[in-house]
PDB file of C-alpha atoms in Angstrom:
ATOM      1  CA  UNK A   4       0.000   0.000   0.000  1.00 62.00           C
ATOM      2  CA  UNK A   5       0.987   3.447  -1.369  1.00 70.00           C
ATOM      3  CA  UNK A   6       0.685   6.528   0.977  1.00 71.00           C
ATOM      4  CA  UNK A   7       0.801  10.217  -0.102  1.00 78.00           C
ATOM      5  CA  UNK A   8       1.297  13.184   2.140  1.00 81.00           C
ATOM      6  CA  UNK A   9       0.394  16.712   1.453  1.00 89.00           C
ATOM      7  CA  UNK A  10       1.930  19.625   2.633  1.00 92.00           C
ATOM      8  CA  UNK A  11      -0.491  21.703   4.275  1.00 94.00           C
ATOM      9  CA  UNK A  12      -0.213  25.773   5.216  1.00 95.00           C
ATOM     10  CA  UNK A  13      -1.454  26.372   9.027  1.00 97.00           C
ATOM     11  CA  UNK A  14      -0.681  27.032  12.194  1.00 98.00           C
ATOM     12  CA  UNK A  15      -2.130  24.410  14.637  1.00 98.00           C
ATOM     13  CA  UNK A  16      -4.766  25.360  17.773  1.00 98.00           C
ATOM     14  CA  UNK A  17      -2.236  24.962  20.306  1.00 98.00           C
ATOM     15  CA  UNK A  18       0.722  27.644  18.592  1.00 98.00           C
ATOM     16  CA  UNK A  19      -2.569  29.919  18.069  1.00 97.00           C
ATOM     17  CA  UNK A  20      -4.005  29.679  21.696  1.00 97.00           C
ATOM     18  CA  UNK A  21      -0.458  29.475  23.401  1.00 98.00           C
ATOM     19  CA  UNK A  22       2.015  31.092  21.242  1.00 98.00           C
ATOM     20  CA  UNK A  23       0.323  33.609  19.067  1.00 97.00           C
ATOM     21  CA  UNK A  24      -2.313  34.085  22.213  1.00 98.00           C
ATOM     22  CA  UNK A  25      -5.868  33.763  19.862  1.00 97.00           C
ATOM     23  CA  UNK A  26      -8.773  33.777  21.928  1.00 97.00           C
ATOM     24  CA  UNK A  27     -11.439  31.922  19.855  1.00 96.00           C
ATOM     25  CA  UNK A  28     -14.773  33.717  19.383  1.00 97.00           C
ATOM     26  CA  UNK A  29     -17.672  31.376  20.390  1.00 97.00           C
ATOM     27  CA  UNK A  30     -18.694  31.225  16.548  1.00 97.00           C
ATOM     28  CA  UNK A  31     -14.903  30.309  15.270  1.00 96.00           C
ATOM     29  CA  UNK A  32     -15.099  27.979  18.195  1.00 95.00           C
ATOM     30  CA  UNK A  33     -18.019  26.214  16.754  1.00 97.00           C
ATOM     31  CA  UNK A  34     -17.170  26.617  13.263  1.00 97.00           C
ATOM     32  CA  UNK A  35     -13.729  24.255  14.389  1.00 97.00           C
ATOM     33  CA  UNK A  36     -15.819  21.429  16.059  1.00 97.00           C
ATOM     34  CA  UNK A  37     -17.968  21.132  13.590  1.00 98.00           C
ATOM     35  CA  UNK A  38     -15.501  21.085  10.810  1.00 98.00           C
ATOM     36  CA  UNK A  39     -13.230  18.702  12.892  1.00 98.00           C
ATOM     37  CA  UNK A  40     -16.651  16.430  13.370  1.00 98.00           C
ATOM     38  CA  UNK A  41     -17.056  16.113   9.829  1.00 98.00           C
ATOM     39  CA  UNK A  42     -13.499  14.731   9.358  1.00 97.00           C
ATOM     40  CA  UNK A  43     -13.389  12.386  12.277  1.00 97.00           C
ATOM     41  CA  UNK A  44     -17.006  11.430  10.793  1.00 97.00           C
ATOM     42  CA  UNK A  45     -15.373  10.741   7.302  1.00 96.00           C
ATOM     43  CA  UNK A  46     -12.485   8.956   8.921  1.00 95.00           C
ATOM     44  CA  UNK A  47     -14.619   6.789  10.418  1.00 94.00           C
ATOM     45  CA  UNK A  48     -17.007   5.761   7.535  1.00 94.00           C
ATOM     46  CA  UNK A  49     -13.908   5.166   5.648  1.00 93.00           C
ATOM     47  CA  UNK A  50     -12.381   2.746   8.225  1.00 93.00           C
ATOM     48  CA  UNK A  51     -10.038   4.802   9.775  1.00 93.00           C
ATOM     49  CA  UNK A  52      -9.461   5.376  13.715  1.00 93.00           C
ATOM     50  CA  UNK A  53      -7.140   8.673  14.251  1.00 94.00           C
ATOM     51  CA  UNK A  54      -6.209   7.730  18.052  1.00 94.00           C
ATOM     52  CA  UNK A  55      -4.579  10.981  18.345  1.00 96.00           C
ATOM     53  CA  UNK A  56      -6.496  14.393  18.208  1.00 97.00           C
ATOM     54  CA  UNK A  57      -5.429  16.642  20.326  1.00 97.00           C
ATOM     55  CA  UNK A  58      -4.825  20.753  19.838  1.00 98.00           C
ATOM     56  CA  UNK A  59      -1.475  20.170  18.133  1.00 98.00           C
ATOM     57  CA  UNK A  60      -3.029  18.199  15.542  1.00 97.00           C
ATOM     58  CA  UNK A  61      -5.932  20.129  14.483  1.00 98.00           C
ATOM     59  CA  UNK A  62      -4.031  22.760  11.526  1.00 98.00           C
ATOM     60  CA  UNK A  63      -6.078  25.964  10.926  1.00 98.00           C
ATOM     61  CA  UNK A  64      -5.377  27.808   7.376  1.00 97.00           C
ATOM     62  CA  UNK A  65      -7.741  30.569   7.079  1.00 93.00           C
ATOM     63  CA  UNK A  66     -11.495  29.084   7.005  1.00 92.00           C
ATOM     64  CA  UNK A  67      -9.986  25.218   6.572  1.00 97.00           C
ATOM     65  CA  UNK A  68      -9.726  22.796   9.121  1.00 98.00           C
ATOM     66  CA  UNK A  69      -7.287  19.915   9.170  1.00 97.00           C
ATOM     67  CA  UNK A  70      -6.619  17.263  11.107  1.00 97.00           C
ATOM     68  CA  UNK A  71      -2.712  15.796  10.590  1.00 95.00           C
ATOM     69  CA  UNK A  72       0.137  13.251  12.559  1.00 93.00           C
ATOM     70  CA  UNK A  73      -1.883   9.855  11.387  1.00 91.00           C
ATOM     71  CA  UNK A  74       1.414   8.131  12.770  1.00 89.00           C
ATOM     72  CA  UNK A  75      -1.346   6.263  15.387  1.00 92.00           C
ATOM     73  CA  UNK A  76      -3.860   5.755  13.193  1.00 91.00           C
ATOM     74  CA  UNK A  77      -5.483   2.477  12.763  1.00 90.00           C
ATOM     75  CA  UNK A  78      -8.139   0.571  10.157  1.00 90.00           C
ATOM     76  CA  UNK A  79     -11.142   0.272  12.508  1.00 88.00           C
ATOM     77  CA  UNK A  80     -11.895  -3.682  13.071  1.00 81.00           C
ATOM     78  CA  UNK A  81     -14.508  -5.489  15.041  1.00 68.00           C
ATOM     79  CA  UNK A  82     -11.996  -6.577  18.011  1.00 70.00           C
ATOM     80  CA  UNK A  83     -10.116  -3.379  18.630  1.00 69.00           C
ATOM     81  CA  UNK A  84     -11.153  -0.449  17.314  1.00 61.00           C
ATOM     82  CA  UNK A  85     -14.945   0.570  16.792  1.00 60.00           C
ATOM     83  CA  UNK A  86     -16.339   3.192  15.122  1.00 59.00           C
ATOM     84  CA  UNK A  87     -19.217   3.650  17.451  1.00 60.00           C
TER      85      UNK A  87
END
């Protein structure tokens, strides 16, 4: 099996809260969880278990959310890992 990695522009939640000192507005807040939903959604209805997300792997570019570091990742099976 063949992976490819993208370079992605960002900086992730934790340089934004900690270094760069960002306080998130209740609606960019939202608009993050929801967005990050989606992709652990999609993850997960394509087999895929993350087993890492955490603020320094959530990327923010602009209005696009990202979640990266799959170096834990896992195919979902029945004895392990569940999607549910």
């Amino acid at each position: 099996m063949l992976y490819v990695l993208e370079f992605k522009h960002g900086c992730t939640v934790k340089d934004t809260l900690f270094k760069y000192k960002h306080k998130f507005l209740h609606e960019e807040f939202f608009e993050v969880g929801i967005k990050l939903i989606k992709i652990i959604r999609y993850l997960h209805e394509n087999g895929v278990v993350h087993r890492e997300i955490r603020i320094s792997n959530v990327l923010i570019d602009k209005c696009e959310v990202y979640l990266i570091d799959f170096g834990l990742a896992r195919w979902i099976d029945s004895n392990q890992y569940l999607s549910n």
